[in-house]
Amino acid sequence: MLAACGSKKDNAATTVDGVTTIEFWAASNPTQQAYWQEMATAYEKTNAKVKINVSVIKESPSSEATIQAAIAGGSAPTLSENINRGFAAQLSASKALVPLDTLTGFSDIITTRKMTSTIEPWKFADGHQYVLPIYSNAMLFGWRLDLLKELGYDAPPQTYIEILELNTKLKAKYPDKFIWAKADLADPTAWKRWFDFFMIYDAASNGNKFIEGDKFVGDDKAGIATLQFIDDLRKNKGILAENVADPFETGTSLFIDLGPWTFKNWVEKFPDMKYNENYTLSMPPVPDGVDPKTSKTFADTKGLVIYASATKEQQAAALEFIKWVYSDPNNDAKWFEQTNLPPARDDLSTNESFKAILDKSPELKPYAENVPNAVPPMDNAKFNDLQTILGQEAWTKVVRGELDPETAWANMKTAIEGALK
Amino acid sequence: MKENNNRLGWLFTSPYLLYSIVFFFIPLIWSFYLSFTNWDLIAPDFQFVGFDNFAKALQSPSVHAAFWVTYKFMLVFVPLVSVMALIVSVLVHSLPKYKSLFLVGFFLPYLSSGVVSALIVKGFLSYNSPLNMSLRKIGIRIDWLGTSWSALFIVGLIMAWKFTGYYALILTASLESIDHEVYEAAAIDGVNSKQRFWRITLPLLYPGFYTTLILAFGVTFGIFTEVYQLTGGGPNFATNTWQMEIFSQAFKNLQAGYASAVALLASIATFVSIYIIRKLLEKWGARNGWV
């Protein structure tokens, strides 16, 4: 249907009178759209031979489906942002993306933007780079500091046993409050595992890749420990896997997974939320006996891709535009300031361009500091299927108390290995 | 003359024919073709895999769930929407004036976005909503969208709320078409209001009621938005409809070939089920002397 109704774009007509028109699809987030519009306008002033049309990726039914439909219908953009590594793996397996490292000038971007280390884990199994990461959120846990203090804590607990002890105190004082309240905990949708299982598992396994190429390389001990922690919390009524409106902000839950995009929303909706006054941030908890200082976490990270359906002229023009944007750290600083999303750079916590922003918004500091401790999602084209299996066979079953951690992990492992064949 | 009429007939039906060819016939052929491939709609290369997609679908637990969930939705949605539409139509029909205004009011949910109604219901059923806080005070605690039976019931209820006005419109039109003389004759014969409803109104309403029932059964095969927004097909596939399954496979897993096979299986299930239901309703109506 999609392909039958689509119309092939006349790519040859995209360069007229020496002016190359490129289509840029920005994330459906007003701050990101505004940023890219500003960059495009500024670039057009310096380069009259390029015209950049910035538009938003429709999120109905999802941004991935919109992109897929556009590619199938022959109306894909030249480049787009907001692409995670898993979706990029799906697209690259379908030869829909340009391997960026094959384009002249790509290595200059990496050097100029100082992102050699940050981009290294993004290399795909075939040795190519298909995505230029824009931002990297080292996902953190938020803690209600006011509630912690009421329960006799000055800082968040860091190990599983400490959290279970805290839960006992919490339930004794507030039976209707929970350590973690979130409906997504019981929802097997693939991407939801990034913000629960993978955050805790990355900490327990010292950043194990889970899937490497077409192989399941999950750490059994860490995986079972992660599930056991959730099972223990469930048994002690520490988790609430139901739809709850703003659980953390209203104090129904004591901790929650937090991305830095939340703070912009809080300014409007929950202005009373103040960092180090009523909430604080921490890396994920670790199993007992593991040093909390070594904790790793999930990297919510997305980037730019160039589509294979674009003409050579458009691909070259798109790369030149990206090169221009990232040649100036002030453009990254502007991005950081406008979106709160930490630029994917190695020098985020040391470069002077970002210091003023971090000083002004101290809640962003832990995110910037932990960029090197954040593990990007798997690059397997079947990531959706695999993460759904993870949810259906293991995580949600343990959250619901339907299976014990060992059995759930074993079932999941068998199902994932079957899916990878 | 006959030839001219034929031409005129073709001319008038041509827009719909063209529409059907472009939006139904071509996609159907396309989908049939796709179902025998492993194409994801994007990759330049793909293989013909014969009946592999169908074999895989027939063994898939999520496809099995989609098959059974449709009938479970029928059990919730069809009786609810039928009774509610009947009540609304009888009440509106008995109004002395402003019938159209009331009908438009009941019809509005049908026009509203499924996304909006689903989000409102989601807020209404959240753990810390006034409803649940009040229920907890009297010792009742239900995870409405996280429990299989209640999630199914909630989606069925929203769908019934949405379609009641639409079906009431059809039933009211049927009620309006019943000749008043029949009621007058019955009144002379001393028929009471209860007998009038069961012995006169309901049998004469049956053709309209039959239409709404067939439409309602058909709706259960196409539920998507409300499920997508409220439960995502969960918990444990308890609300995984055919449309959810097709969407997930095509747009989340990028398996367009496999999704096409599931879509064809769904259309076979729909066609066979509706055919059986239609025959049963006809038989039921004939046995009671309503048709």
Short mmCIF file of N, CA and C in Angstrom, two decimals, chain A residues 110-212:
data_model
loop_
_atom_site.label_atom_id
_atom_site.label_comp_id
_atom_site.label_asym_id
_atom_site.label_seq_id
_atom_site.Cartn_x
_atom_site.Cartn_y
_atom_site.Cartn_z
N ILE A 110 34.69 14.44 12.77
CA ILE A 110 35.03 13.71 14.00
C ILE A 110 36.19 14.41 14.73
N THR A 111 37.17 14.82 13.97
CA THR A 111 38.34 15.46 14.58
C THR A 111 37.97 16.85 15.10
N THR A 112 37.34 17.64 14.26
CA THR A 112 37.02 19.02 14.65
C THR A 112 36.07 19.05 15.84
N ARG A 113 35.09 18.13 15.83
CA ARG A 113 34.11 18.14 16.91
C ARG A 113 34.62 17.43 18.16
N LYS A 114 35.78 16.89 18.11
CA LYS A 114 36.38 16.17 19.25
C LYS A 114 35.43 15.08 19.77
N MET A 115 35.16 14.11 18.89
CA MET A 115 34.24 13.05 19.28
C MET A 115 34.78 11.66 18.90
N THR A 116 36.11 11.55 18.82
CA THR A 116 36.72 10.28 18.42
C THR A 116 36.31 9.14 19.35
N SER A 117 36.36 9.36 20.67
CA SER A 117 36.01 8.29 21.62
C SER A 117 34.51 8.06 21.64
N THR A 118 33.76 9.16 21.60
CA THR A 118 32.30 9.03 21.71
C THR A 118 31.72 8.24 20.54
N ILE A 119 32.26 8.44 19.36
CA ILE A 119 31.69 7.77 18.18
C ILE A 119 32.19 6.34 18.01
N GLU A 120 33.26 5.99 18.70
CA GLU A 120 33.86 4.67 18.53
C GLU A 120 32.85 3.52 18.74
N PRO A 121 32.07 3.52 19.84
CA PRO A 121 31.12 2.40 20.02
C PRO A 121 29.99 2.40 19.00
N TRP A 122 29.88 3.45 18.20
CA TRP A 122 28.80 3.53 17.21
C TRP A 122 29.15 2.75 15.95
N LYS A 123 30.41 2.32 15.85
CA LYS A 123 30.79 1.58 14.63
C LYS A 123 29.93 0.32 14.50
N PHE A 124 29.39 0.08 13.31
CA PHE A 124 28.51 -1.06 13.10
C PHE A 124 29.33 -2.33 12.84
N ALA A 125 28.62 -3.46 12.88
CA ALA A 125 29.31 -4.74 12.72
C ALA A 125 30.06 -4.85 11.39
N ASP A 126 29.60 -4.11 10.35
CA ASP A 126 30.30 -4.18 9.06
C ASP A 126 31.47 -3.20 8.98
N GLY A 127 31.78 -2.55 10.10
CA GLY A 127 32.94 -1.66 10.17
C GLY A 127 32.65 -0.22 9.74
N HIS A 128 31.43 0.06 9.30
CA HIS A 128 31.10 1.42 8.86
C HIS A 128 30.40 2.23 9.95
N GLN A 129 30.41 3.55 9.75
CA GLN A 129 29.66 4.46 10.61
C GLN A 129 28.47 4.98 9.81
N TYR A 130 27.27 4.66 10.25
CA TYR A 130 26.07 5.11 9.53
C TYR A 130 25.42 6.31 10.20
N VAL A 131 25.78 6.54 11.46
CA VAL A 131 25.14 7.61 12.22
C VAL A 131 26.20 8.53 12.83
N LEU A 132 25.92 9.82 12.76
CA LEU A 132 26.76 10.77 13.47
C LEU A 132 26.01 11.14 14.74
N PRO A 133 26.44 10.62 15.91
CA PRO A 133 25.68 10.94 17.12
C PRO A 133 25.67 12.45 17.39
N ILE A 134 24.50 12.96 17.70
CA ILE A 134 24.39 14.40 18.02
C ILE A 134 24.49 14.60 19.52
N TYR A 135 23.68 13.81 20.23
CA TYR A 135 23.72 13.95 21.69
C TYR A 135 23.81 12.59 22.34
N SER A 136 24.26 12.59 23.56
CA SER A 136 24.36 11.34 24.31
C SER A 136 23.92 11.61 25.75
N ASN A 137 22.77 11.08 26.10
CA ASN A 137 22.29 11.22 27.48
C ASN A 137 22.70 10.01 28.27
N ALA A 138 23.54 10.22 29.24
CA ALA A 138 23.82 9.12 30.17
C ALA A 138 22.61 9.09 31.10
N MET A 139 21.71 8.16 30.88
CA MET A 139 20.46 8.16 31.65
C MET A 139 20.73 7.98 33.15
N LEU A 140 20.08 8.79 33.94
CA LEU A 140 20.31 8.76 35.39
C LEU A 140 19.00 8.48 36.13
N PHE A 141 19.14 8.17 37.41
CA PHE A 141 17.96 8.04 38.25
C PHE A 141 17.80 9.31 39.09
N GLY A 142 16.55 9.78 39.14
CA GLY A 142 16.24 10.91 40.00
C GLY A 142 15.72 10.38 41.33
N TRP A 143 16.07 11.04 42.40
CA TRP A 143 15.62 10.64 43.75
C TRP A 143 14.92 11.82 44.41
N ARG A 144 13.83 11.55 45.10
CA ARG A 144 13.16 12.60 45.88
C ARG A 144 13.99 12.83 47.13
N LEU A 145 14.75 13.92 47.13
CA LEU A 145 15.64 14.22 48.25
C LEU A 145 14.84 14.53 49.52
N ASP A 146 13.70 15.21 49.33
CA ASP A 146 12.88 15.55 50.51
C ASP A 146 12.39 14.30 51.23
N LEU A 147 11.97 13.30 50.43
CA LEU A 147 11.49 12.05 51.05
C LEU A 147 12.65 11.27 51.67
N LEU A 148 13.78 11.28 50.97
CA LEU A 148 14.96 10.58 51.50
C LEU A 148 15.34 11.15 52.87
N LYS A 149 15.32 12.48 52.95
CA LYS A 149 15.71 13.13 54.21
C LYS A 149 14.73 12.77 55.32
N GLU A 150 13.44 12.73 54.97
CA GLU A 150 12.42 12.35 55.95
C GLU A 150 12.69 10.96 56.50
N LEU A 151 13.26 10.10 55.64
CA LEU A 151 13.51 8.72 56.04
C LEU A 151 14.92 8.53 56.62
N GLY A 152 15.62 9.65 56.79
CA GLY A 152 16.92 9.60 57.46
C GLY A 152 18.12 9.44 56.54
N TYR A 153 17.97 9.79 55.28
CA TYR A 153 19.09 9.67 54.34
C TYR A 153 19.53 11.06 53.86
N ASP A 154 20.82 11.24 53.71
CA ASP A 154 21.33 12.49 53.15
C ASP A 154 21.62 12.36 51.66
N ALA A 155 21.84 11.11 51.23
CA ALA A 155 22.17 10.85 49.82
C ALA A 155 21.47 9.57 49.40
N PRO A 156 21.26 9.39 48.08
CA PRO A 156 20.57 8.17 47.62
C PRO A 156 21.37 6.91 47.92
N PRO A 157 20.68 5.81 48.23
CA PRO A 157 21.38 4.52 48.38
C PRO A 157 21.95 4.09 47.03
N GLN A 158 22.99 3.28 47.05
CA GLN A 158 23.67 2.95 45.80
C GLN A 158 23.68 1.47 45.45
N THR A 159 23.35 0.63 46.43
CA THR A 159 23.36 -0.81 46.14
C THR A 159 21.95 -1.38 46.34
N TYR A 160 21.75 -2.59 45.80
CA TYR A 160 20.43 -3.21 45.87
C TYR A 160 19.97 -3.35 47.33
N ILE A 161 20.84 -3.85 48.18
CA ILE A 161 20.46 -4.10 49.57
C ILE A 161 20.07 -2.80 50.27
N GLU A 162 20.81 -1.74 49.94
CA GLU A 162 20.50 -0.44 50.54
C GLU A 162 19.12 0.05 50.09
N ILE A 163 18.79 -0.20 48.85
CA ILE A 163 17.48 0.24 48.33
C ILE A 163 16.35 -0.57 48.98
N LEU A 164 16.60 -1.86 49.16
CA LEU A 164 15.57 -2.69 49.80
C LEU A 164 15.35 -2.26 51.26
N GLU A 165 16.44 -1.87 51.92
CA GLU A 165 16.31 -1.37 53.30
C GLU A 165 15.50 -0.06 53.32
N LEU A 166 15.80 0.78 52.34
CA LEU A 166 15.08 2.05 52.22
C LEU A 166 13.58 1.78 51.98
N ASN A 167 13.32 0.78 51.15
CA ASN A 167 11.93 0.44 50.84
C ASN A 167 11.16 0.04 52.11
N THR A 168 11.82 -0.72 52.96
CA THR A 168 11.18 -1.13 54.21
C THR A 168 10.79 0.10 55.04
N LYS A 169 11.71 1.07 55.11
CA LYS A 169 11.42 2.29 55.88
C LYS A 169 10.31 3.09 55.23
N LEU A 170 10.34 3.14 53.88
CA LEU A 170 9.33 3.91 53.15
C LEU A 170 7.94 3.32 53.37
N LYS A 171 7.82 2.00 53.24
CA LYS A 171 6.51 1.37 53.38
C LYS A 171 5.97 1.50 54.80
N ALA A 172 6.91 1.50 55.77
CA ALA A 172 6.47 1.63 57.16
C ALA A 172 5.83 3.01 57.39
N LYS A 173 6.40 4.03 56.74
CA LYS A 173 5.89 5.38 56.95
C LYS A 173 4.79 5.74 55.96
N TYR A 174 4.99 5.35 54.70
CA TYR A 174 4.02 5.70 53.65
C TYR A 174 3.63 4.44 52.86
N PRO A 175 2.63 3.70 53.30
CA PRO A 175 2.27 2.46 52.58
C PRO A 175 1.83 2.71 51.12
N ASP A 176 1.36 3.91 50.83
CA ASP A 176 0.88 4.21 49.47
C ASP A 176 1.95 4.78 48.55
N LYS A 177 3.18 4.89 49.05
CA LYS A 177 4.27 5.38 48.20
C LYS A 177 5.15 4.20 47.78
N PHE A 178 5.89 4.39 46.69
CA PHE A 178 6.67 3.30 46.13
C PHE A 178 8.08 3.78 45.80
N ILE A 179 9.02 2.83 45.71
CA ILE A 179 10.35 3.19 45.26
C ILE A 179 10.26 3.64 43.80
N TRP A 180 9.60 2.83 42.96
CA TRP A 180 9.54 3.11 41.52
C TRP A 180 8.10 2.89 41.06
N ALA A 181 7.46 3.91 40.57
CA ALA A 181 6.08 3.78 40.07
C ALA A 181 6.04 4.19 38.60
N LYS A 182 5.66 3.24 37.75
CA LYS A 182 5.71 3.52 36.32
C LYS A 182 5.02 2.38 35.55
N ALA A 183 4.03 2.74 34.74
CA ALA A 183 3.29 1.70 34.00
C ALA A 183 4.19 0.99 32.99
N ASP A 184 5.18 1.71 32.46
CA ASP A 184 6.06 1.13 31.44
C ASP A 184 6.79 -0.12 31.94
N LEU A 185 6.93 -0.25 33.24
CA LEU A 185 7.65 -1.41 33.79
C LEU A 185 6.99 -2.73 33.37
N ALA A 186 5.68 -2.68 33.15
CA ALA A 186 4.97 -3.91 32.78
C ALA A 186 4.56 -3.92 31.31
N ASP A 187 5.13 -3.02 30.54
CA ASP A 187 4.77 -2.92 29.12
C ASP A 187 5.91 -3.50 28.27
N PRO A 188 5.62 -4.52 27.45
CA PRO A 188 6.71 -5.15 26.71
C PRO A 188 7.21 -4.39 25.48
N THR A 189 6.70 -3.19 25.23
CA THR A 189 7.17 -2.41 24.08
C THR A 189 8.69 -2.29 24.11
N ALA A 190 9.30 -2.58 22.95
CA ALA A 190 10.76 -2.73 22.89
C ALA A 190 11.54 -1.57 23.52
N TRP A 191 11.26 -0.33 23.10
CA TRP A 191 12.11 0.79 23.53
C TRP A 191 12.01 1.10 25.01
N LYS A 192 10.95 0.59 25.66
CA LYS A 192 10.79 0.88 27.10
C LYS A 192 11.86 0.19 27.95
N ARG A 193 12.48 -0.84 27.41
CA ARG A 193 13.54 -1.53 28.17
C ARG A 193 14.80 -0.69 28.30
N TRP A 194 14.94 0.33 27.44
CA TRP A 194 16.11 1.19 27.56
C TRP A 194 16.13 1.92 28.90
N PHE A 195 14.91 2.24 29.38
CA PHE A 195 14.82 3.09 30.56
C PHE A 195 14.47 2.33 31.84
N ASP A 196 14.61 1.02 31.79
CA ASP A 196 14.52 0.27 33.05
C ASP A 196 15.58 -0.84 33.03
N PHE A 197 15.34 -1.89 32.24
CA PHE A 197 16.27 -3.03 32.27
C PHE A 197 17.70 -2.60 31.93
N PHE A 198 17.88 -1.95 30.81
CA PHE A 198 19.26 -1.67 30.36
C PHE A 198 19.99 -0.72 31.30
N MET A 199 19.28 0.22 31.91
CA MET A 199 19.96 1.11 32.86
C MET A 199 20.57 0.31 34.01
N ILE A 200 19.77 -0.60 34.56
CA ILE A 200 20.24 -1.36 35.73
C ILE A 200 21.23 -2.45 35.29
N TYR A 201 20.92 -3.08 34.16
CA TYR A 201 21.79 -4.15 33.66
C TYR A 201 23.18 -3.62 33.28
N ASP A 202 23.23 -2.46 32.66
CA ASP A 202 24.52 -1.88 32.28
C ASP A 202 25.39 -1.65 33.52
N ALA A 203 24.73 -1.25 34.62
CA ALA A 203 25.47 -1.03 35.87
C ALA A 203 25.94 -2.35 36.45
N ALA A 204 25.07 -3.37 36.38
CA ALA A 204 25.41 -4.67 36.98
C ALA A 204 26.48 -5.41 36.17
N SER A 205 26.52 -5.17 34.87
CA SER A 205 27.41 -5.95 34.00
C SER A 205 28.64 -5.19 33.54
N ASN A 206 28.84 -4.03 34.12
CA ASN A 206 29.96 -3.15 33.73
C ASN A 206 29.89 -2.82 32.23
N GLY A 207 28.67 -2.60 31.75
CA GLY A 207 28.51 -2.14 30.37
C GLY A 207 28.56 -3.24 29.32
N ASN A 208 28.16 -4.45 29.71
CA ASN A 208 28.14 -5.57 28.74
C ASN A 208 27.22 -5.22 27.55
N LYS A 209 27.61 -5.67 26.35
CA LYS A 209 26.88 -5.26 25.13
C LYS A 209 25.54 -5.97 24.92
N PHE A 210 25.30 -7.07 25.60
CA PHE A 210 24.06 -7.83 25.52
C PHE A 210 23.95 -8.58 24.18
N ILE A 211 23.99 -7.84 23.08
CA ILE A 211 24.02 -8.47 21.75
C ILE A 211 25.22 -7.88 21.02
N GLU A 212 26.04 -8.74 20.45
CA GLU A 212 27.17 -8.25 19.68
C GLU A 212 27.09 -8.87 18.29
#
